[in-house]
């Protein structure tokens, strides 16, 4: 049982003092944020081993996911309400899932479709078919060039840097120009290679995760949980570092950079293996992640891990369905709802005393993050009783408390 309440604070209200020049989301940031739920998709040669970071121990002739079905991936995303898939087209080992001449370490040198396969293309077509947005993860580093994990693309051997810069720039150009519009571009661990011209030309309408062009922030952990409060703004000098996190968030920031809360389905593994699948998270754990990501105003990014056949395991798909069903059960049919109300006080009256235990509050964050403190009260026997109070709201704040019968909420 719950109330859905949408608040738009009025600039005219004298008791509400917030600067007129607050940072506001761009159109693409708003479009991205409104998706609420996104699906990550990790698939690499490590899927054929039991490690998380590619050590090049898997020979390319083993990589032949004969049942690979990107339609199935999209159906898994839709099962829990995701609106976007971010595909790891190249992870730290350097293996490329698209047709590229920049490296011999890629899909064209595997048995998959006799070397003619292009998983990024297949997924792009499936996303269009299922109405999903597509994002791409392309690791700035590359083990085959000695640009190791966390390097941002800096090679251990300085004499290789210029050559690798050309390779990475070509790879980035390919994934941004040959597969339709990318709503999101992921540079895990930042990017030290100059790609400004490519981003300006091909990613103007994308949000960017990490690196000097970042317009999003990482929470700082992969737990799936934020701490509270969670602010959407940050100081521009922190954002430009390329690795700003939730800890840099401030209600007095000068630029808009929302949080993308990412986590794994397997605890804590990004890639499939027979042992890792045994750590699949429960619905209860996933709901806790939902409350502490979406419920704190963030976007929730949950991983999927195809197995060596190329399919997301049936048990994982079942868990996504259960998770999606539980979100719907709790939140799809609110007991009451008001929206478009301006001012510093909003009240919802029930026709009769009603038992509630959740309140969802949203603000019109197109105008910036204006709410800095709030409290929710319930009318019980003609007396207002405080139920809960909070600080940040942003896109959405989910509050919950012990069940109470109220005549009205404000």
Coordinates of C-alpha atoms in Angstrom, one line a residue:
X1 CA 0.0 0.0 0.0
X2 CA 1.4 3.4 -0.9
X3 CA 0.9 6.9 -2.0
X4 CA 2.4 8.4 -5.1
X5 CA 3.1 12.1 -4.8
X6 CA 4.7 14.4 -7.3
X7 CA 5.8 17.8 -6.1
X8 CA 6.9 20.9 -8.0
X9 CA 8.1 23.6 -5.6
X10 CA 7.1 27.0 -6.7
X11 CA 9.6 29.8 -7.3
X12 CA 6.9 32.2 -6.1
X13 CA 6.7 30.7 -2.6
X14 CA 8.6 33.1 -0.4
X15 CA 9.5 30.4 2.2
X16 CA 11.3 28.4 -0.5
X17 CA 14.7 30.0 -1.1
X18 CA 16.6 28.3 -3.9
X19 CA 18.8 30.0 -6.5
X20 CA 17.2 30.6 -9.8
X21 CA 20.3 29.4 -11.7
X22 CA 20.4 25.8 -10.4
X23 CA 22.2 23.3 -12.6
X24 CA 19.6 21.4 -14.7
X25 CA 19.8 18.1 -16.6
X26 CA 20.3 18.3 -20.4
X27 CA 17.7 16.7 -22.6
X28 CA 19.8 13.5 -23.0
X29 CA 20.5 13.3 -19.2
X30 CA 16.8 13.6 -18.5
X31 CA 15.9 11.0 -21.1
X32 CA 18.5 8.7 -19.7
X33 CA 17.4 9.3 -16.1
X34 CA 13.7 8.6 -16.8
X35 CA 14.6 5.1 -17.9
X36 CA 15.1 4.2 -14.2
X37 CA 16.3 0.7 -14.8
X38 CA 19.1 -0.4 -17.2
X39 CA 20.7 -3.8 -17.9
X40 CA 24.5 -4.3 -18.1
X41 CA 25.7 -7.2 -20.3
X42 CA 29.1 -8.7 -19.6
X43 CA 30.4 -11.3 -22.1
X44 CA 34.1 -12.0 -22.9
X45 CA 36.6 -14.8 -23.2
X46 CA 36.6 -14.9 -19.4
X47 CA 33.1 -16.5 -19.7
X48 CA 35.0 -19.6 -20.9
X49 CA 37.1 -19.6 -17.7
X50 CA 36.6 -18.9 -14.1
X51 CA 38.4 -15.6 -13.8
X52 CA 37.0 -12.1 -13.9
X53 CA 39.8 -10.3 -15.7
X54 CA 40.9 -11.7 -19.0
X55 CA 44.3 -13.4 -18.6
X56 CA 44.4 -14.5 -22.3
X57 CA 44.3 -18.2 -21.2
X58 CA 41.3 -19.0 -23.4
X59 CA 42.1 -19.7 -27.0
X60 CA 40.0 -18.0 -29.6
X61 CA 39.0 -21.4 -31.2
X62 CA 36.9 -22.1 -28.0
X63 CA 34.7 -19.0 -28.4
X64 CA 31.7 -20.3 -30.3
X65 CA 28.4 -19.4 -28.6
X66 CA 26.2 -21.3 -31.0
X67 CA 22.9 -20.5 -29.3
X68 CA 23.6 -16.7 -28.9
X69 CA 20.3 -14.9 -29.2
X70 CA 20.3 -11.1 -28.6
X71 CA 16.5 -11.2 -28.7
X72 CA 16.6 -13.3 -25.6
X73 CA 18.9 -10.7 -24.0
X74 CA 16.3 -8.0 -24.7
X75 CA 13.5 -10.2 -23.3
X76 CA 15.5 -10.6 -20.1
X77 CA 15.9 -6.9 -19.8
X78 CA 12.2 -6.3 -20.3
X79 CA 11.4 -8.9 -17.7
X80 CA 12.4 -6.6 -14.9
X81 CA 11.5 -3.3 -16.6
X82 CA 14.9 -2.2 -18.0
X83 CA 14.8 0.3 -20.8
X84 CA 18.4 0.2 -21.9
X85 CA 21.1 -2.4 -22.4
X86 CA 24.8 -1.5 -22.0
X87 CA 26.9 -4.0 -23.9
X88 CA 30.5 -4.7 -23.0
X89 CA 31.8 -4.6 -26.5
X90 CA 35.4 -4.7 -25.3
X91 CA 36.6 -5.5 -21.8
X92 CA 40.0 -5.1 -20.2
X93 CA 41.5 -8.1 -22.2
X94 CA 41.0 -6.3 -25.5
X95 CA 38.7 -8.9 -27.1
X96 CA 36.3 -7.1 -29.6
X97 CA 32.8 -8.4 -30.2
X98 CA 32.3 -6.5 -33.5
X99 CA 34.0 -6.7 -36.9
X100 CA 37.2 -4.7 -36.6
X101 CA 40.5 -4.7 -38.4
X102 CA 42.2 -3.0 -35.4
X103 CA 43.1 -6.2 -33.7
X104 CA 43.5 -10.0 -34.3
X105 CA 42.0 -10.5 -30.9
X106 CA 38.3 -10.4 -31.7
X107 CA 35.3 -12.2 -33.0
X108 CA 36.5 -12.4 -36.6
X109 CA 39.2 -14.9 -35.5
X110 CA 36.7 -17.2 -33.7
X111 CA 34.6 -20.1 -35.1
X112 CA 31.4 -18.0 -34.3
X113 CA 29.6 -17.7 -37.6
X114 CA 32.8 -18.7 -39.3
X115 CA 34.4 -15.4 -38.2
X116 CA 31.6 -13.3 -39.8
X117 CA 29.7 -12.7 -36.6
X118 CA 29.1 -9.2 -35.1
X119 CA 27.4 -9.3 -31.7
X120 CA 27.2 -5.6 -31.4
X121 CA 25.3 -5.5 -34.7
X122 CA 23.0 -8.3 -33.6
X123 CA 22.2 -6.6 -30.3
X124 CA 21.6 -3.2 -32.0
X125 CA 19.0 -4.8 -34.3
X126 CA 17.3 -6.6 -31.4
X127 CA 17.2 -3.4 -29.3
X128 CA 15.4 -1.6 -32.1
X129 CA 13.0 -4.6 -32.4
X130 CA 12.2 -4.5 -28.7
X131 CA 12.2 -0.7 -28.2
X132 CA 15.2 -0.7 -26.0
X133 CA 17.9 1.9 -26.0
X134 CA 21.5 0.8 -26.5
X135 CA 24.7 1.8 -24.7
X136 CA 28.3 0.7 -25.3
X137 CA 31.1 -0.1 -22.9
X138 CA 34.5 0.1 -24.5
X139 CA 37.4 -0.3 -22.2
X140 CA 40.1 2.4 -22.7
X141 CA 42.8 -0.1 -21.6
X142 CA 43.8 -3.2 -23.5
X143 CA 45.9 -6.1 -22.1
X144 CA 47.2 -6.9 -25.6
X145 CA 48.9 -3.5 -25.7
X146 CA 50.0 -3.5 -22.1
X147 CA 47.5 -0.9 -21.1
X148 CA 46.4 -2.6 -18.0
X149 CA 43.4 -2.5 -15.7
X150 CA 42.8 1.0 -14.3
X151 CA 45.3 2.6 -16.7
X152 CA 42.7 4.6 -18.6
X153 CA 44.5 3.5 -21.8
X154 CA 48.1 4.4 -20.8
X155 CA 50.5 1.7 -22.0
X156 CA 53.3 0.4 -19.8
X157 CA 55.7 0.8 -22.6
X158 CA 55.7 4.5 -23.6
X159 CA 56.9 3.6 -27.1
X160 CA 53.6 1.9 -27.8
X161 CA 51.3 4.7 -26.7
X162 CA 51.0 6.6 -30.0
X163 CA 50.1 3.4 -31.9
X164 CA 47.6 2.3 -29.3
X165 CA 46.0 5.7 -29.3
X166 CA 45.3 5.3 -33.0
X167 CA 43.8 1.8 -32.4
X168 CA 41.5 2.9 -29.6
X169 CA 40.4 6.0 -31.4
X170 CA 39.5 3.8 -34.4
X171 CA 37.7 1.3 -32.2
X172 CA 35.7 4.0 -30.5
X173 CA 34.8 5.6 -33.9
X174 CA 33.6 2.2 -35.2
X175 CA 31.2 1.4 -32.3
X176 CA 29.8 5.0 -32.3
X177 CA 29.2 5.2 -36.1
X178 CA 28.2 1.7 -37.3
X179 CA 25.5 0.5 -34.9
X180 CA 23.0 3.3 -34.6
X181 CA 22.7 6.0 -31.9
X182 CA 24.3 5.1 -28.5
X183 CA 22.4 6.7 -25.6
X184 CA 25.3 5.9 -23.3
X185 CA 29.1 5.5 -23.6
X186 CA 31.0 3.8 -20.8
X187 CA 34.7 4.5 -20.1
X188 CA 35.4 2.3 -17.2
X189 CA 38.3 3.7 -15.1
X190 CA 38.4 7.0 -17.0
X191 CA 40.2 7.6 -20.3
X192 CA 43.6 9.3 -20.8
X193 CA 43.5 9.1 -24.6
X194 CA 42.4 12.3 -26.4
X195 CA 39.1 11.5 -28.0
X196 CA 37.5 14.9 -27.8
X197 CA 36.9 15.3 -31.5
X198 CA 35.3 11.8 -31.7
X199 CA 33.0 12.5 -28.8
X200 CA 32.0 15.9 -30.2
X201 CA 31.2 14.4 -33.6
X202 CA 29.6 11.1 -32.7
X203 CA 28.4 11.2 -29.0
X204 CA 26.8 14.6 -28.7
X205 CA 23.5 12.9 -27.8
X206 CA 25.0 10.4 -25.4
X207 CA 25.5 10.5 -21.7
X208 CA 29.1 9.5 -20.7
X209 CA 30.3 7.4 -17.8
X210 CA 33.7 8.4 -16.5
X211 CA 36.5 10.1 -18.4
X212 CA 37.0 13.8 -19.0
X213 CA 33.7 14.0 -21.0
X214 CA 31.7 12.4 -18.1
X215 CA 28.1 13.5 -17.6
X216 CA 27.3 10.7 -15.1
X217 CA 28.9 9.5 -11.9
X218 CA 29.7 6.2 -10.4
X219 CA 28.6 5.7 -6.8
X220 CA 32.1 4.5 -5.7
X221 CA 31.1 0.9 -5.1
X222 CA 29.5 -1.9 -7.0
X223 CA 27.2 -2.9 -4.2
X224 CA 24.0 -1.6 -5.9
X225 CA 23.4 0.6 -2.8
X226 CA 23.8 4.4 -2.4
X227 CA 24.2 6.2 0.9
X228 CA 21.6 8.9 1.7
X229 CA 21.3 11.7 0.8
X230 CA 22.2 11.3 -2.9
X231 CA 22.6 14.6 -4.8
X232 CA 22.5 15.0 -8.6
X233 CA 24.9 17.9 -8.7
X234 CA 28.6 18.2 -8.3
X235 CA 31.4 20.8 -8.7
X236 CA 32.6 20.9 -12.3
X237 CA 36.3 20.5 -11.3
X238 CA 35.4 17.2 -9.6
X239 CA 33.4 15.9 -12.6
X240 CA 36.2 16.8 -15.0
X241 CA 38.6 14.6 -13.0
X242 CA 36.8 11.7 -14.9
X243 CA 36.4 9.6 -11.7
X244 CA 34.1 11.6 -9.5
X245 CA 31.7 9.5 -7.3
X246 CA 28.8 9.9 -5.0
X247 CA 31.1 11.3 -2.3
X248 CA 31.6 14.4 -4.5
X249 CA 27.8 15.1 -4.7
X250 CA 26.6 18.3 -3.2
X251 CA 23.3 20.2 -3.4
X252 CA 25.4 23.3 -4.2
X253 CA 27.2 21.9 -7.2
X254 CA 27.5 23.9 -10.4
X255 CA 26.9 21.0 -12.9
X256 CA 24.4 18.2 -13.3
X257 CA 25.8 14.7 -13.1
X258 CA 23.4 12.0 -11.8
X259 CA 24.5 8.7 -10.3
X260 CA 24.4 5.4 -12.1
X261 CA 24.2 2.6 -9.4
X262 CA 25.6 -0.6 -10.8
X263 CA 25.8 -4.1 -9.4
X264 CA 26.0 -7.7 -10.3
X265 CA 23.4 -10.4 -10.3
X266 CA 26.0 -12.9 -9.1
X267 CA 27.6 -11.8 -5.8
X268 CA 30.1 -10.4 -6.7
X269 CA 30.9 -11.5 -10.2
X270 CA 30.4 -9.9 -13.6
X271 CA 31.0 -12.9 -15.9
X272 CA 29.3 -16.3 -15.9
X273 CA 30.8 -19.6 -14.7
X274 CA 29.2 -22.7 -13.2
X275 CA 30.5 -21.7 -9.8
X276 CA 29.6 -18.0 -10.0
X277 CA 26.0 -18.7 -10.9
X278 CA 25.5 -20.3 -7.5
X279 CA 25.9 -16.8 -5.9
X280 CA 22.8 -15.4 -7.7
X281 CA 21.2 -12.7 -5.6
X282 CA 17.7 -13.2 -4.1
X283 CA 14.7 -11.1 -4.9
X284 CA 14.9 -9.6 -1.4
X285 CA 18.5 -8.5 -2.0
X286 CA 17.6 -7.0 -5.4
X287 CA 14.7 -5.1 -3.9
X288 CA 17.0 -3.7 -1.3
X289 CA 19.2 -2.5 -4.2
X290 CA 16.2 -1.0 -5.9
X291 CA 15.2 1.0 -2.7
X292 CA 18.8 2.2 -2.3
X293 CA 19.3 3.2 -5.9
X294 CA 16.0 4.2 -7.6
X295 CA 14.5 4.9 -4.3
X296 CA 17.3 7.4 -3.6
X297 CA 16.8 9.2 -6.9
X298 CA 19.4 7.2 -9.0
X299 CA 19.3 4.9 -12.0
X300 CA 19.8 1.2 -11.3
X301 CA 22.1 -0.8 -13.6
X302 CA 21.9 -4.5 -13.0
X303 CA 24.2 -7.0 -14.8
X304 CA 23.4 -10.0 -17.0
X305 CA 25.9 -12.7 -17.8
X306 CA 25.4 -15.0 -20.9
X307 CA 27.0 -18.4 -20.6
X308 CA 29.2 -20.1 -23.1
X309 CA 26.2 -21.0 -25.3
X310 CA 25.5 -17.2 -25.7
X311 CA 22.2 -17.4 -23.7
X312 CA 21.4 -15.8 -20.4
X313 CA 20.9 -18.8 -18.1
X314 CA 17.2 -19.8 -17.5
X315 CA 17.7 -19.4 -13.7
X316 CA 18.9 -15.8 -14.2
X317 CA 15.9 -15.0 -16.5
X318 CA 13.5 -16.4 -13.9
X319 CA 15.1 -14.2 -11.2
X320 CA 14.7 -11.1 -13.4
X321 CA 11.0 -12.0 -13.9
X322 CA 10.5 -12.4 -10.1
X323 CA 12.3 -9.1 -9.5
X324 CA 10.2 -7.3 -12.1
X325 CA 7.0 -8.8 -10.7
X326 CA 7.8 -7.7 -7.2
X327 CA 8.5 -4.1 -8.3
X328 CA 5.1 -4.2 -10.0
X329 CA 3.4 -5.7 -7.0
X330 CA 4.6 -3.1 -4.6
X331 CA 4.4 0.0 -6.8
X332 CA 2.1 -0.3 -9.8
X333 CA -1.2 0.4 -8.1
X334 CA -0.8 3.3 -5.7
X335 CA -3.7 4.0 -3.2
X336 CA -3.6 7.7 -4.1
X337 CA -1.7 10.1 -6.3
X338 CA -1.4 13.8 -6.8
X339 CA 0.8 15.6 -9.3
X340 CA 1.6 18.9 -10.8
X341 CA 1.1 20.7 -7.5
X342 CA 3.3 23.7 -6.8
X343 CA 4.2 25.0 -3.4
X344 CA 6.0 23.9 -0.2
X345 CA 3.1 21.9 1.1
X346 CA 1.1 19.2 -0.6
X347 CA -1.9 17.2 0.8
X348 CA -3.7 14.1 -0.3
X349 CA -7.0 13.4 1.3
X350 CA -8.5 9.9 1.3
X351 CA -12.2 9.2 1.0
X352 CA -11.9 7.0 4.2
X353 CA -9.1 6.2 6.7
X354 CA -6.6 4.2 4.7
X355 CA -3.6 2.0 5.7
X356 CA -0.4 3.1 4.1
X357 CA 3.3 2.1 4.5
X358 CA 5.0 3.7 1.5
X359 CA 5.2 7.2 0.1
X360 CA 6.9 8.0 -3.2
X361 CA 7.8 11.6 -3.7
X362 CA 9.1 13.1 -7.0
X363 CA 10.1 16.6 -7.9
X364 CA 10.2 18.3 -11.3
X365 CA 14.0 17.9 -11.5
X366 CA 13.9 19.5 -15.0
X367 CA 14.1 22.7 -13.0
X368 CA 17.0 21.4 -10.9
X369 CA 17.2 19.7 -7.6
X370 CA 15.2 22.2 -5.5
X371 CA 14.0 20.2 -2.5
X372 CA 16.6 20.2 0.3
X373 CA 14.5 18.9 3.2
X374 CA 11.0 17.5 3.7
X375 CA 8.8 15.7 6.1
X376 CA 5.7 13.5 5.6
X377 CA 2.8 13.6 8.0
X378 CA -0.3 11.5 8.4
X379 CA -3.7 12.7 9.8
X380 CA -4.7 10.3 12.5
X381 CA -7.9 11.1 14.5
X382 CA -7.7 14.8 13.3
X383 CA -4.1 15.1 14.6
X384 CA -1.1 15.4 12.3
X385 CA 1.6 12.8 13.1
X386 CA 5.1 12.8 11.6
X387 CA 5.7 9.6 9.7
X388 CA 9.2 10.2 8.2
X389 CA 11.5 13.0 7.1
X390 CA 14.2 13.3 4.5
X391 CA 16.7 15.5 2.7
X392 CA 17.2 14.9 -1.0
X393 CA 14.3 13.9 -3.4
X394 CA 15.5 14.4 -7.0
X395 CA 13.8 12.1 -9.5
X396 CA 12.3 9.8 -6.9
X397 CA 12.4 9.1 -3.2
X398 CA 10.8 6.0 -1.8
X399 CA 10.0 6.2 1.9
X400 CA 8.6 3.3 3.9
X401 CA 7.4 3.0 7.5
X402 CA 5.3 0.8 9.7
X403 CA 1.7 0.5 8.5
X404 CA -0.6 3.3 9.8
X405 CA -4.2 4.2 9.1
X406 CA -4.5 7.8 8.0
X407 CA -7.3 10.1 6.8
X408 CA -4.9 12.3 4.9
X409 CA -1.2 12.7 4.0
X410 CA 0.8 15.8 3.6

